[in-house]
Amino acid sequence: MRGSKLTVSQALKLYTGTGLAGTILGLAAFELAFYIGAAVCMTLMIMLGEGIPYPEAVKNISETPAGDCMMAFAPSVINCIVLLSQYRKDKPGGKLFRTVNGGFDTFMRYRAGVYISMLLSLVIYGSAVLLLTLIGVLGLHGGSSAVIAVVVSSVAAVGVVTLLLLIKDERVCALVSVVAALAVTGSCTALLPMLTDSLLPHLYIGILGAALIAVSTKAYFSHYKKHIWN
Amino acid sequence: MENAVEIKALTKKYKDFTLDVSAVIPKGFATALIGANGAGKTTLIDTLCGVTAKSGGRAVYFGDMTDIDDDALRSRIGYCSAADFFPLDWKLKTIAECMAIGYDNFDRARFAGLCEKWGLGSPDDKKQKNMMKMSDGNRVRAALAAVLARDTDLLVLDEPASSLDPLARDQLCEMFRDYLAAKDGERTILFSTHNIADMEFATDYAIFMAHGKVVEQGFVEDLKEKYILVHGDAQDGAKAKPLMLSYSVNSTSFEGIAPAENAANLEAVGAVTERPTLQQLSVGILRKAEEDAGK
């Protein structure tokens, strides 16, 4: 394997047409738009269904973990889509990427860029949601604990989905990945704030997620090089 | 004669197909890879360009380079695959930016010039179509413009003519000549094609493939001396057939190719012999390969 002369941001731009900063901001914006869209729909349904004003509808949403789960689903779905883009040889661009400087090493840098983008966009997304919650635009049942739970469980979900990328059948892989990501983030976000006031479990899940990403990425690169890249 | 690439027992094994090739690609010429669908042309090209890992054997590039994962070697090879070389959401601007990142020797100004020349617009235009909205022919033109904008010594193109109209194929042949002439004797082209008649003008050397193997190779002019085109009335076919390599007959006439040394004997049995075109040679050689494989 050769060392690539390209930076992570260059590798990301080469593969996706967008550099690191653009990808981070783009992902965060998509996640926020996804969540705000869903939250607006949910708020409108409650306002129209129950005939109550906006502040009360927001309060209603914050009385159950449903709104918190909705917040978790946005990054789960978007991260799944990003992770499932694998540039196989028979897909457009697949052969080009196998001939560029650095070859597989450049591919690994591109994937590293994807993970960095996902993690930093999660932080931006979580901060934005927390801000909107604090100023009363959105309502969260678990408050800041739920926001942190979304971030750490999304990290864990990224690790789980990376591991699931080893599934050979693309359709099965996509289906199982989405279900698993939603299950991990949804259950963590709903349960963690209810189980404890402490943030230690969040920390443990975050550490577990990071470890899972490290292990699954290594397995993924090895599998990808052997079965897909070559 | 120097060779740009020497292929020595290069193999690539799949469950239902094995590529096993030994061949040379002479330096300074345009070499055509000719064969039926599934003959192994794309597999050979992909293996030579590092798109697919080889199973065994080796290829020696430019006299002493063997590691296709070496960027120094990659930078000397301009490769373009048959279909959808670029992601479909890319525009000319994206192509220019990404080629500049991915390769050391990409000349953006040259790419822009080629795009303008081939009516694709400019990579700097505000409004641009993405690849998905381009016609098949324009996608190929965009890919060729990108690969030709690199300063390379070996151009490897998989089916470059397949999506092009006759006029564009003629331009492709001209482009081949320009590429070779730019560094006389130093640059080499390897391309696969089914449009043999259209590409004959651009072909100096031919490698014929069938069932993953090379069945014939040589300079086109030498092959046209080595083989002759034979045709005649159907009634004389039976006498001519044993002297021929490939043979097809209908109710009125027969046709095929034969070794040139059989010319006198074939003329003696009433057959007419001619110098074949590359297209006729290809049909004859590949038909013989199919017959041999069926035995």
Short mmCIF file of C-alpha atoms in Angstrom, two decimals:
data_model
loop_
_atom_site.label_atom_id
_atom_site.label_comp_id
_atom_site.label_asym_id
_atom_site.label_seq_id
_atom_site.Cartn_x
_atom_site.Cartn_y
_atom_site.Cartn_z
CA MET A 1 0.00 0.00 0.00
CA ARG A 2 1.33 3.45 -0.97
CA GLY A 3 1.14 6.62 1.05
CA SER A 4 -1.15 9.24 -0.41
CA LYS A 5 0.10 12.77 -0.99
CA LEU A 6 -3.43 14.06 -0.58
CA THR A 7 -4.86 15.50 2.62
CA VAL A 8 -8.08 14.14 4.08
CA SER A 9 -9.93 17.19 2.78
CA GLN A 10 -8.47 16.78 -0.73
CA ALA A 11 -9.36 13.08 -0.77
CA LEU A 12 -12.90 13.95 0.30
CA LYS A 13 -13.15 16.61 -2.40
CA LEU A 14 -11.79 14.20 -4.98
CA TYR A 15 -14.42 11.58 -4.17
CA THR A 16 -17.41 13.80 -3.47
CA GLY A 17 -16.62 17.15 -5.07
CA THR A 18 -16.79 18.83 -1.63
CA GLY A 19 -13.98 19.43 0.88
CA LEU A 20 -13.98 18.77 4.61
CA ALA A 21 -15.46 22.10 5.76
CA GLY A 22 -18.19 22.01 3.12
CA THR A 23 -19.08 18.42 3.96
CA ILE A 24 -19.27 19.14 7.71
CA LEU A 25 -21.49 22.17 7.21
CA GLY A 26 -23.56 20.42 4.54
CA LEU A 27 -24.21 17.39 6.74
CA ALA A 28 -25.07 19.55 9.74
CA ALA A 29 -27.44 21.65 7.62
CA PHE A 30 -29.14 18.55 6.18
CA GLU A 31 -29.54 17.05 9.64
CA LEU A 32 -30.95 20.26 11.06
CA ALA A 33 -33.30 20.77 8.12
CA PHE A 34 -34.46 17.14 8.41
CA TYR A 35 -35.18 17.54 12.12
CA ILE A 36 -36.78 20.97 11.90
CA GLY A 37 -38.98 19.77 9.03
CA ALA A 38 -40.13 16.78 11.05
CA ALA A 39 -40.60 18.89 14.19
CA VAL A 40 -42.67 21.48 12.30
CA CYS A 41 -44.90 18.72 10.88
CA MET A 42 -45.34 17.18 14.32
CA THR A 43 -46.08 20.56 15.94
CA LEU A 44 -48.59 21.47 13.23
CA MET A 45 -50.35 18.11 13.61
CA ILE A 46 -50.69 18.65 17.36
CA MET A 47 -51.80 22.28 16.93
CA LEU A 48 -54.43 21.40 14.34
CA GLY A 49 -55.48 18.11 15.92
CA GLU A 50 -55.88 19.37 19.43
CA GLY A 51 -56.66 23.00 18.63
CA ILE A 52 -53.92 24.37 20.87
CA PRO A 53 -51.48 27.26 20.30
CA TYR A 54 -47.82 26.86 19.29
CA PRO A 55 -46.15 27.13 22.75
CA GLU A 56 -48.51 24.53 24.16
CA ALA A 57 -47.90 22.20 21.21
CA VAL A 58 -44.12 22.47 21.81
CA LYS A 59 -44.75 21.70 25.48
CA ASN A 60 -46.84 18.68 24.50
CA ILE A 61 -44.02 17.32 22.34
CA SER A 62 -41.57 17.71 25.20
CA GLU A 63 -43.76 15.60 27.46
CA THR A 64 -42.80 12.37 25.69
CA PRO A 65 -39.47 11.12 24.27
CA ALA A 66 -41.01 10.95 20.76
CA GLY A 67 -39.62 14.37 19.81
CA ASP A 68 -36.20 13.39 21.17
CA CYS A 69 -36.21 10.24 19.03
CA MET A 70 -37.13 12.32 16.01
CA MET A 71 -34.04 14.38 16.72
CA ALA A 72 -31.95 11.19 16.76
CA PHE A 73 -33.39 9.86 13.49
CA ALA A 74 -32.20 12.79 11.36
CA PRO A 75 -28.44 12.13 11.67
CA SER A 76 -29.03 8.35 11.66
CA VAL A 77 -30.67 8.36 8.25
CA ILE A 78 -28.25 10.89 6.73
CA ASN A 79 -25.14 9.14 8.11
CA CYS A 80 -26.43 5.81 6.78
CA ILE A 81 -26.81 7.27 3.29
CA VAL A 82 -23.28 8.70 3.43
CA LEU A 83 -21.74 5.47 4.73
CA LEU A 84 -23.53 3.33 2.16
CA SER A 85 -21.95 5.27 -0.76
CA GLN A 86 -19.06 2.96 -1.61
CA TYR A 87 -18.04 3.72 -5.21
CA ARG A 88 -17.98 0.17 -6.45
CA LYS A 89 -16.00 -0.55 -9.59
CA ASP A 90 -19.09 -1.03 -11.72
CA LYS A 91 -20.68 2.23 -10.58
CA PRO A 92 -19.99 5.64 -12.20
CA GLY A 93 -16.63 6.97 -11.04
CA GLY A 94 -15.62 3.64 -9.50
CA LYS A 95 -12.81 2.97 -11.96
CA LEU A 96 -11.55 6.56 -11.95
CA PHE A 97 -10.97 6.49 -8.19
CA ARG A 98 -8.86 3.36 -8.52
CA THR A 99 -6.36 5.12 -10.77
CA VAL A 100 -5.83 8.40 -8.88
CA ASN A 101 -2.72 9.27 -6.89
CA GLY A 102 -2.43 7.20 -3.74
CA GLY A 103 -4.98 4.61 -4.91
CA PHE A 104 -6.41 2.76 -1.93
CA ASP A 105 -4.64 5.02 0.55
CA THR A 106 -6.52 7.96 -0.94
CA PHE A 107 -9.74 5.98 -0.53
CA MET A 108 -8.93 5.43 3.15
CA ARG A 109 -8.33 9.15 3.58
CA TYR A 110 -11.63 9.88 1.90
CA ARG A 111 -13.40 7.54 4.35
CA ALA A 112 -11.53 9.13 7.25
CA GLY A 113 -12.84 12.46 5.98
CA VAL A 114 -16.34 11.03 5.95
CA TYR A 115 -16.04 9.97 9.63
CA ILE A 116 -14.54 13.30 10.69
CA SER A 117 -17.33 15.14 8.84
CA MET A 118 -20.02 13.02 10.46
CA LEU A 119 -18.64 13.48 13.96
CA LEU A 120 -18.12 17.25 13.67
CA SER A 121 -21.48 17.76 11.96
CA LEU A 122 -23.09 15.90 14.88
CA VAL A 123 -21.52 18.34 17.30
CA ILE A 124 -22.79 21.30 15.24
CA TYR A 125 -26.22 19.70 14.90
CA GLY A 126 -26.44 18.93 18.63
CA SER A 127 -25.36 22.47 19.54
CA ALA A 128 -27.91 24.01 17.17
CA VAL A 129 -30.74 21.85 18.51
CA LEU A 130 -29.73 22.63 22.09
CA LEU A 131 -29.77 26.35 21.28
CA LEU A 132 -33.22 26.10 19.66
CA THR A 133 -34.46 24.20 22.70
CA LEU A 134 -33.04 26.74 25.15
CA ILE A 135 -34.75 29.64 23.36
CA GLY A 136 -38.00 27.68 23.35
CA VAL A 137 -38.43 27.13 19.61
CA LEU A 138 -38.21 23.34 20.02
CA GLY A 139 -39.13 21.09 22.91
CA LEU A 140 -37.12 18.11 24.12
CA HIS A 141 -38.25 15.67 26.80
CA GLY A 142 -34.74 14.85 27.91
CA GLY A 143 -33.29 18.34 27.51
CA SER A 144 -29.52 18.63 27.17
CA SER A 145 -29.15 14.99 28.28
CA ALA A 146 -31.13 13.93 25.20
CA VAL A 147 -28.99 16.09 22.93
CA ILE A 148 -25.80 14.53 24.28
CA ALA A 149 -27.42 11.10 23.99
CA VAL A 150 -28.17 11.78 20.31
CA VAL A 151 -24.55 12.73 19.65
CA VAL A 152 -22.98 9.77 21.45
CA SER A 153 -25.52 7.22 20.18
CA SER A 154 -25.02 8.51 16.63
CA VAL A 155 -21.30 7.87 17.05
CA ALA A 156 -22.14 4.32 18.18
CA ALA A 157 -24.55 3.93 15.25
CA VAL A 158 -21.81 4.97 12.80
CA GLY A 159 -19.64 2.18 14.27
CA VAL A 160 -22.46 -0.36 13.99
CA VAL A 161 -23.27 0.61 10.39
CA THR A 162 -19.59 0.43 9.42
CA LEU A 163 -19.55 -3.12 10.75
CA LEU A 164 -22.74 -3.91 8.80
CA LEU A 165 -21.07 -2.71 5.59
CA LEU A 166 -19.38 -6.11 5.57
CA ILE A 167 -22.72 -7.64 4.47
CA LYS A 168 -22.27 -8.71 0.86
CA ASP A 169 -25.81 -8.15 -0.44
CA GLU A 170 -26.17 -4.39 -0.99
CA ARG A 171 -29.95 -4.29 -0.44
CA VAL A 172 -29.81 -6.33 2.75
CA CYS A 173 -26.89 -4.20 3.94
CA ALA A 174 -28.81 -0.95 3.33
CA LEU A 175 -31.97 -2.22 5.02
CA VAL A 176 -30.24 -3.69 8.06
CA SER A 177 -28.00 -0.61 8.42
CA VAL A 178 -30.90 1.85 8.51
CA VAL A 179 -32.89 -0.28 10.96
CA ALA A 180 -29.87 -0.79 13.22
CA ALA A 181 -28.92 2.91 13.19
CA LEU A 182 -32.46 3.97 14.05
CA ALA A 183 -32.68 1.36 16.79
CA VAL A 184 -29.38 2.36 18.40
CA THR A 185 -29.94 6.11 18.32
CA GLY A 186 -33.67 5.97 19.07
CA SER A 187 -33.36 3.67 22.08
CA CYS A 188 -30.33 5.48 23.55
CA THR A 189 -31.94 8.88 23.13
CA ALA A 190 -35.22 7.79 24.69
CA LEU A 191 -33.76 5.71 27.52
CA LEU A 192 -30.56 7.45 28.68
CA PRO A 193 -32.20 10.65 30.00
CA MET A 194 -34.90 8.55 31.73
CA LEU A 195 -32.51 6.09 33.37
CA THR A 196 -30.14 8.53 35.03
CA ASP A 197 -29.37 12.15 35.63
CA SER A 198 -25.68 11.43 35.32
CA LEU A 199 -23.84 11.87 32.04
CA LEU A 200 -21.53 8.93 32.73
CA PRO A 201 -23.60 6.43 30.69
CA HIS A 202 -23.45 8.92 27.80
CA LEU A 203 -19.68 8.98 28.15
CA TYR A 204 -19.51 5.18 28.16
CA ILE A 205 -21.62 4.98 25.00
CA GLY A 206 -19.49 7.62 23.35
CA ILE A 207 -16.29 5.71 24.21
CA LEU A 208 -17.88 2.43 23.10
CA GLY A 209 -18.96 4.09 19.84
CA ALA A 210 -15.47 5.47 19.18
CA ALA A 211 -13.92 2.06 19.89
CA LEU A 212 -16.49 0.41 17.63
CA ILE A 213 -15.64 2.84 14.82
CA ALA A 214 -11.93 2.07 15.21
CA VAL A 215 -12.48 -1.71 15.11
CA SER A 216 -15.18 -1.75 12.43
CA THR A 217 -13.25 0.64 10.17
CA LYS A 218 -10.22 -1.63 10.27
CA ALA A 219 -12.37 -4.64 9.40
CA TYR A 220 -14.18 -2.64 6.72
CA PHE A 221 -10.97 -1.48 5.00
CA SER A 222 -9.60 -5.00 4.99
CA HIS A 223 -12.85 -6.41 3.58
CA TYR A 224 -13.26 -3.58 1.07
CA LYS A 225 -9.73 -3.95 -0.31
CA LYS A 226 -10.07 -7.69 -0.73
CA HIS A 227 -13.63 -7.97 -2.03
CA ILE A 228 -14.58 -4.65 -3.57
CA TRP A 229 -11.54 -2.53 -4.40
CA ASN A 230 -9.69 -5.25 -6.30
CA MET B 1 11.64 -1.96 -31.48
CA GLU B 2 10.93 -0.76 -27.94
CA ASN B 3 7.81 -1.80 -26.09
CA ALA B 4 5.73 0.49 -23.91
CA VAL B 5 4.35 -2.56 -22.09
CA GLU B 6 5.48 -6.16 -22.01
CA ILE B 7 2.81 -8.45 -20.64
CA LYS B 8 4.21 -11.71 -19.33
CA ALA B 9 1.70 -14.47 -18.44
CA LEU B 10 -0.56 -11.92 -16.76
CA THR B 11 -3.51 -13.69 -15.19
CA LYS B 12 -6.75 -12.66 -13.56
CA LYS B 13 -8.98 -15.40 -12.27
CA TYR B 14 -12.71 -15.15 -11.71
CA LYS B 15 -15.12 -17.97 -10.88
CA ASP B 16 -16.18 -18.41 -14.50
CA PHE B 17 -13.40 -16.70 -16.43
CA THR B 18 -9.63 -16.66 -16.54
CA LEU B 19 -7.53 -14.07 -18.28
CA ASP B 20 -4.12 -15.40 -19.29
CA VAL B 21 -2.25 -13.03 -21.53
CA SER B 22 1.24 -12.62 -22.90
CA ALA B 23 1.63 -9.79 -25.35
CA VAL B 24 3.55 -6.64 -26.16
CA ILE B 25 2.35 -3.11 -26.75
CA PRO B 26 4.90 -1.42 -29.01
CA LYS B 27 6.06 2.05 -28.04
CA GLY B 28 5.09 4.92 -30.29
CA PHE B 29 2.07 3.27 -31.90
CA ALA B 30 -1.68 2.87 -31.48
CA THR B 31 -2.58 -0.68 -30.50
CA ALA B 32 -6.12 -1.99 -30.83
CA LEU B 33 -7.46 -4.74 -28.57
CA ILE B 34 -9.94 -6.65 -30.67
CA GLY B 35 -12.24 -9.41 -29.52
CA ALA B 36 -15.82 -10.50 -29.02
CA ASN B 37 -17.82 -9.51 -25.94
CA GLY B 38 -16.44 -11.39 -22.96
CA ALA B 39 -13.06 -12.01 -24.61
CA GLY B 40 -11.25 -10.29 -21.73
CA LYS B 41 -10.38 -6.91 -23.26
CA THR B 42 -11.75 -4.85 -20.38
CA THR B 43 -10.27 -7.22 -17.80
CA LEU B 44 -6.85 -6.88 -19.45
CA ILE B 45 -7.11 -3.08 -19.59
CA ASP B 46 -8.33 -2.88 -15.99
CA THR B 47 -5.53 -5.14 -14.82
CA LEU B 48 -2.89 -3.16 -16.72
CA CYS B 49 -4.16 0.13 -15.28
CA GLY B 50 -4.43 -1.04 -11.67
CA VAL B 51 -8.22 -0.93 -11.57
CA THR B 52 -8.30 -4.67 -10.94
CA ALA B 53 -5.61 -6.61 -9.09
CA LYS B 54 -3.88 -9.30 -11.12
CA SER B 55 -3.86 -12.92 -9.95
CA GLY B 56 -0.43 -13.70 -11.39
CA GLY B 57 2.22 -12.87 -13.97
CA ARG B 58 3.52 -9.37 -14.55
CA ALA B 59 3.53 -6.39 -16.80
CA VAL B 60 6.64 -4.31 -17.41
CA TYR B 61 5.91 -0.71 -18.32
CA PHE B 62 8.34 1.62 -20.11
CA GLY B 63 11.19 -0.85 -19.85
CA ASP B 64 11.62 -1.10 -16.09
CA MET B 65 8.47 -0.17 -14.17
CA THR B 66 6.38 -3.01 -12.74
CA ASP B 67 4.44 -1.66 -9.76
CA ILE B 68 1.14 -0.25 -10.97
CA ASP B 69 0.43 1.07 -7.46
CA ASP B 70 3.42 3.38 -7.82
CA ASP B 71 2.23 6.94 -8.41
CA ALA B 72 5.24 7.57 -10.66
CA LEU B 73 3.94 4.90 -13.03
CA ARG B 74 0.28 5.86 -12.67
CA SER B 75 1.08 9.43 -13.61
CA ARG B 76 2.43 8.23 -16.96
CA ILE B 77 -0.75 6.32 -17.81
CA GLY B 78 -3.92 8.06 -18.90
CA TYR B 79 -6.81 5.66 -18.45
CA CYS B 80 -10.47 6.01 -19.37
CA SER B 81 -13.07 3.28 -18.87
CA ALA B 82 -15.85 2.39 -21.27
CA ALA B 83 -18.85 3.83 -19.48
CA ASP B 84 -19.48 6.47 -16.84
CA PHE B 85 -15.90 7.23 -16.01
CA PHE B 86 -17.07 10.10 -13.79
CA PRO B 87 -19.84 10.14 -11.18
CA LEU B 88 -23.06 11.24 -12.85
CA ASP B 89 -23.60 14.30 -10.65
CA TRP B 90 -20.27 15.81 -11.67
CA LYS B 91 -20.09 18.83 -13.97
CA LEU B 92 -17.13 19.94 -16.10
CA LYS B 93 -16.06 22.22 -13.25
CA THR B 94 -16.07 19.32 -10.78
CA ILE B 95 -14.13 17.18 -13.24
CA ALA B 96 -11.49 19.88 -13.62
CA GLU B 97 -11.16 20.35 -9.86
CA CYS B 98 -11.03 16.65 -9.05
CA MET B 99 -8.65 15.72 -11.87
CA ALA B 100 -6.30 18.45 -10.63
CA ILE B 101 -6.38 16.89 -7.16
CA GLY B 102 -6.16 13.28 -8.29
CA TYR B 103 -3.30 13.58 -10.78
CA ASP B 104 -0.05 15.54 -10.80
CA ASN B 105 0.00 16.29 -14.50
CA PHE B 106 -3.49 17.63 -15.23
CA ASP B 107 -3.58 20.81 -17.29
CA ARG B 108 -6.84 22.67 -16.60
CA ALA B 109 -6.35 25.08 -19.50
CA ARG B 110 -5.90 22.19 -21.91
CA PHE B 111 -9.02 20.51 -20.52
CA ALA B 112 -11.00 23.74 -21.01
CA GLY B 113 -9.65 24.01 -24.56
CA LEU B 114 -10.66 20.45 -25.45
CA CYS B 115 -14.12 20.93 -23.91
CA GLU B 116 -14.64 24.07 -26.00
CA LYS B 117 -13.30 22.33 -29.11
CA TRP B 118 -15.73 19.45 -28.72
CA GLY B 119 -18.72 21.65 -28.02
CA LEU B 120 -19.11 20.73 -24.36
CA GLY B 121 -18.91 24.29 -23.11
CA SER B 122 -16.39 25.60 -20.62
CA PRO B 123 -15.59 24.25 -17.14
CA ASP B 124 -15.87 27.88 -16.03
CA ASP B 125 -19.41 28.41 -17.35
CA LYS B 126 -21.93 29.36 -14.66
CA LYS B 127 -24.64 27.07 -16.01
CA GLN B 128 -23.41 23.56 -16.65
CA LYS B 129 -25.05 20.22 -17.24
CA ASN B 130 -24.02 17.37 -15.01
CA MET B 131 -22.89 14.12 -16.60
CA MET B 132 -26.30 12.53 -16.13
CA LYS B 133 -27.88 15.14 -18.41
CA MET B 134 -25.21 14.81 -21.10
CA SER B 135 -25.64 12.49 -24.08
CA ASP B 136 -23.57 9.29 -24.07
CA GLY B 137 -21.30 10.75 -26.73
CA ASN B 138 -20.67 13.94 -24.74
CA ARG B 139 -19.91 11.94 -21.60
CA VAL B 140 -17.22 10.10 -23.56
CA ARG B 141 -15.94 13.40 -24.96
CA ALA B 142 -15.75 14.88 -21.45
CA ALA B 143 -13.85 11.83 -20.20
CA LEU B 144 -11.48 11.93 -23.18
CA ALA B 145 -10.91 15.66 -22.69
CA ALA B 146 -10.04 15.01 -19.05
CA VAL B 147 -7.64 12.17 -19.79
CA LEU B 148 -6.02 14.03 -22.70
CA ALA B 149 -5.49 17.08 -20.50
CA ARG B 150 -2.91 15.04 -18.61
CA ASP B 151 0.65 14.80 -19.87
CA THR B 152 0.99 11.03 -20.16
CA ASP B 153 3.09 8.55 -22.11
CA LEU B 154 0.51 5.80 -22.43
CA LEU B 155 -3.14 6.35 -23.19
CA VAL B 156 -5.39 3.39 -22.35
CA LEU B 157 -8.99 3.69 -23.53
CA ASP B 158 -11.66 1.05 -23.11
CA GLU B 159 -14.16 1.19 -25.98
CA PRO B 160 -13.73 4.91 -26.63
CA ALA B 161 -15.61 4.76 -29.93
CA SER B 162 -18.66 2.79 -28.87
CA SER B 163 -20.88 5.78 -28.00
CA LEU B 164 -19.57 8.09 -30.69
CA ASP B 165 -21.21 8.94 -34.01
CA PRO B 166 -19.20 8.35 -37.22
CA LEU B 167 -17.96 11.95 -37.35
CA ALA B 168 -16.83 11.82 -33.73
CA ARG B 169 -15.05 8.52 -34.40
CA ASP B 170 -13.17 10.21 -37.20
CA GLN B 171 -12.22 12.99 -34.78
CA LEU B 172 -11.11 10.32 -32.31
CA CYS B 173 -8.75 8.85 -34.91
CA GLU B 174 -7.39 12.35 -35.56
CA MET B 175 -7.00 12.84 -31.82
CA PHE B 176 -4.98 9.59 -31.62
CA ARG B 177 -2.67 10.85 -34.35
CA ASP B 178 -2.25 14.21 -32.60
CA TYR B 179 -1.50 12.50 -29.29
CA LEU B 180 1.15 10.27 -30.85
CA ALA B 181 2.62 13.07 -32.93
CA ALA B 182 2.98 15.43 -29.95
CA LYS B 183 5.96 13.40 -28.70
CA ASP B 184 6.99 11.48 -31.76
CA GLY B 185 7.81 7.90 -30.90
CA GLU B 186 7.51 8.42 -27.16
CA ARG B 187 3.77 8.09 -26.69
CA THR B 188 1.66 4.97 -27.01
CA ILE B 189 -2.06 4.26 -27.23
CA LEU B 190 -3.88 1.08 -26.25
CA PHE B 191 -7.59 0.96 -26.94
CA SER B 192 -10.26 -1.69 -27.24
CA THR B 193 -12.90 -1.47 -29.90
CA HIS B 194 -15.73 -3.17 -31.69
CA ASN B 195 -15.83 -0.49 -34.38
CA ILE B 196 -12.90 -1.94 -36.24
CA ALA B 197 -13.76 -0.49 -39.63
CA ASP B 198 -14.02 3.05 -38.25
CA MET B 199 -10.86 2.74 -36.19
CA GLU B 200 -8.68 1.00 -38.78
CA PHE B 201 -7.13 4.28 -39.87
CA ALA B 202 -5.91 4.82 -36.29
CA THR B 203 -4.64 1.30 -35.67
CA ASP B 204 -0.97 0.41 -36.11
CA TYR B 205 -0.80 -2.78 -34.08
CA ALA B 206 -3.57 -5.24 -33.24
CA ILE B 207 -4.01 -7.77 -30.46
CA PHE B 208 -6.80 -10.26 -31.02
CA MET B 209 -8.35 -11.84 -27.95
CA ALA B 210 -10.73 -14.73 -27.43
CA HIS B 211 -11.74 -16.50 -24.22
CA GLY B 212 -9.22 -14.61 -22.10
CA LYS B 213 -6.24 -15.36 -24.34
CA VAL B 214 -4.36 -13.60 -27.12
CA VAL B 215 -4.97 -15.52 -30.34
CA GLU B 216 -2.99 -13.28 -32.68
CA GLN B 217 -1.03 -10.06 -32.53
CA GLY B 218 1.13 -7.98 -34.82
CA PHE B 219 1.43 -4.82 -36.83
CA VAL B 220 -1.61 -4.43 -39.03
CA GLU B 221 0.48 -4.15 -42.18
CA ASP B 222 2.34 -7.37 -41.30
CA LEU B 223 -0.93 -9.19 -40.56
CA LYS B 224 -2.27 -8.09 -43.93
CA GLU B 225 0.78 -9.74 -45.50
CA LYS B 226 0.44 -12.83 -43.34
CA TYR B 227 -3.21 -13.47 -44.18
CA ILE B 228 -5.28 -13.16 -47.32
CA LEU B 229 -8.98 -12.68 -47.85
CA VAL B 230 -10.43 -15.51 -49.92
CA HIS B 231 -13.78 -15.62 -51.66
CA GLY B 232 -15.36 -17.46 -54.53
CA ASP B 233 -18.36 -19.36 -55.81
CA ALA B 234 -20.02 -21.71 -53.37
CA GLN B 235 -19.32 -24.68 -55.66
CA ASP B 236 -15.55 -24.20 -55.20
CA GLY B 237 -15.87 -23.82 -51.43
CA ALA B 238 -15.34 -27.46 -50.54
CA LYS B 239 -11.94 -27.50 -52.27
CA ALA B 240 -10.86 -24.19 -50.76
CA LYS B 241 -12.02 -24.87 -47.19
CA PRO B 242 -9.10 -27.14 -46.11
CA LEU B 243 -6.65 -24.40 -47.11
CA MET B 244 -8.44 -21.70 -45.13
CA LEU B 245 -8.34 -20.63 -41.49
CA SER B 246 -11.91 -19.38 -41.35
CA TYR B 247 -14.69 -20.19 -43.73
CA SER B 248 -18.30 -19.16 -44.18
CA VAL B 249 -20.58 -20.03 -47.04
CA ASN B 250 -24.04 -19.14 -48.33
CA SER B 251 -26.02 -20.44 -51.31
CA THR B 252 -23.94 -18.54 -53.86
CA SER B 253 -20.52 -17.77 -52.41
CA PHE B 254 -17.94 -18.47 -49.71
CA GLU B 255 -15.55 -16.17 -47.85
CA GLY B 256 -12.87 -16.38 -45.21
CA ILE B 257 -9.22 -15.80 -44.53
CA ALA B 258 -6.25 -18.04 -45.19
CA PRO B 259 -2.50 -17.97 -44.60
CA ALA B 260 -0.84 -15.99 -47.40
CA GLU B 261 1.32 -18.98 -48.35
CA ASN B 262 -1.82 -20.81 -49.52
CA ALA B 263 -2.67 -18.09 -52.07
CA ALA B 264 -1.43 -19.99 -55.13
CA ASN B 265 -3.22 -23.21 -54.17
CA LEU B 266 -6.45 -21.34 -53.47
CA GLU B 267 -6.29 -19.51 -56.79
CA ALA B 268 -5.72 -22.90 -58.45
CA VAL B 269 -9.08 -24.14 -57.15
CA GLY B 270 -10.89 -21.08 -58.50
CA ALA B 271 -10.87 -18.85 -55.45
CA VAL B 272 -10.13 -15.14 -55.58
CA THR B 273 -7.60 -13.77 -53.09
CA GLU B 274 -7.29 -10.21 -51.88
CA ARG B 275 -5.52 -8.13 -49.26
CA PRO B 276 -7.90 -8.07 -46.30
CA THR B 277 -9.04 -5.07 -44.33
CA LEU B 278 -8.55 -5.12 -40.57
CA GLN B 279 -12.28 -5.72 -40.19
CA GLN B 280 -12.13 -8.80 -42.46
CA LEU B 281 -8.99 -10.02 -40.69
CA SER B 282 -10.70 -9.64 -37.34
CA VAL B 283 -13.77 -11.58 -38.37
CA GLY B 284 -11.62 -14.37 -39.79
CA ILE B 285 -9.23 -14.62 -36.86
CA LEU B 286 -11.95 -14.44 -34.23
CA ARG B 287 -14.15 -16.93 -36.07
CA LYS B 288 -11.22 -19.36 -36.18
CA ALA B 289 -10.68 -18.81 -32.44
CA GLU B 290 -14.34 -19.56 -31.76
CA GLU B 291 -14.16 -22.73 -33.87
CA ASP B 292 -11.03 -23.86 -32.04
CA ALA B 293 -12.65 -23.18 -28.67
CA GLY B 294 -15.71 -25.20 -29.70
CA LYS B 295 -13.65 -28.28 -30.61
#
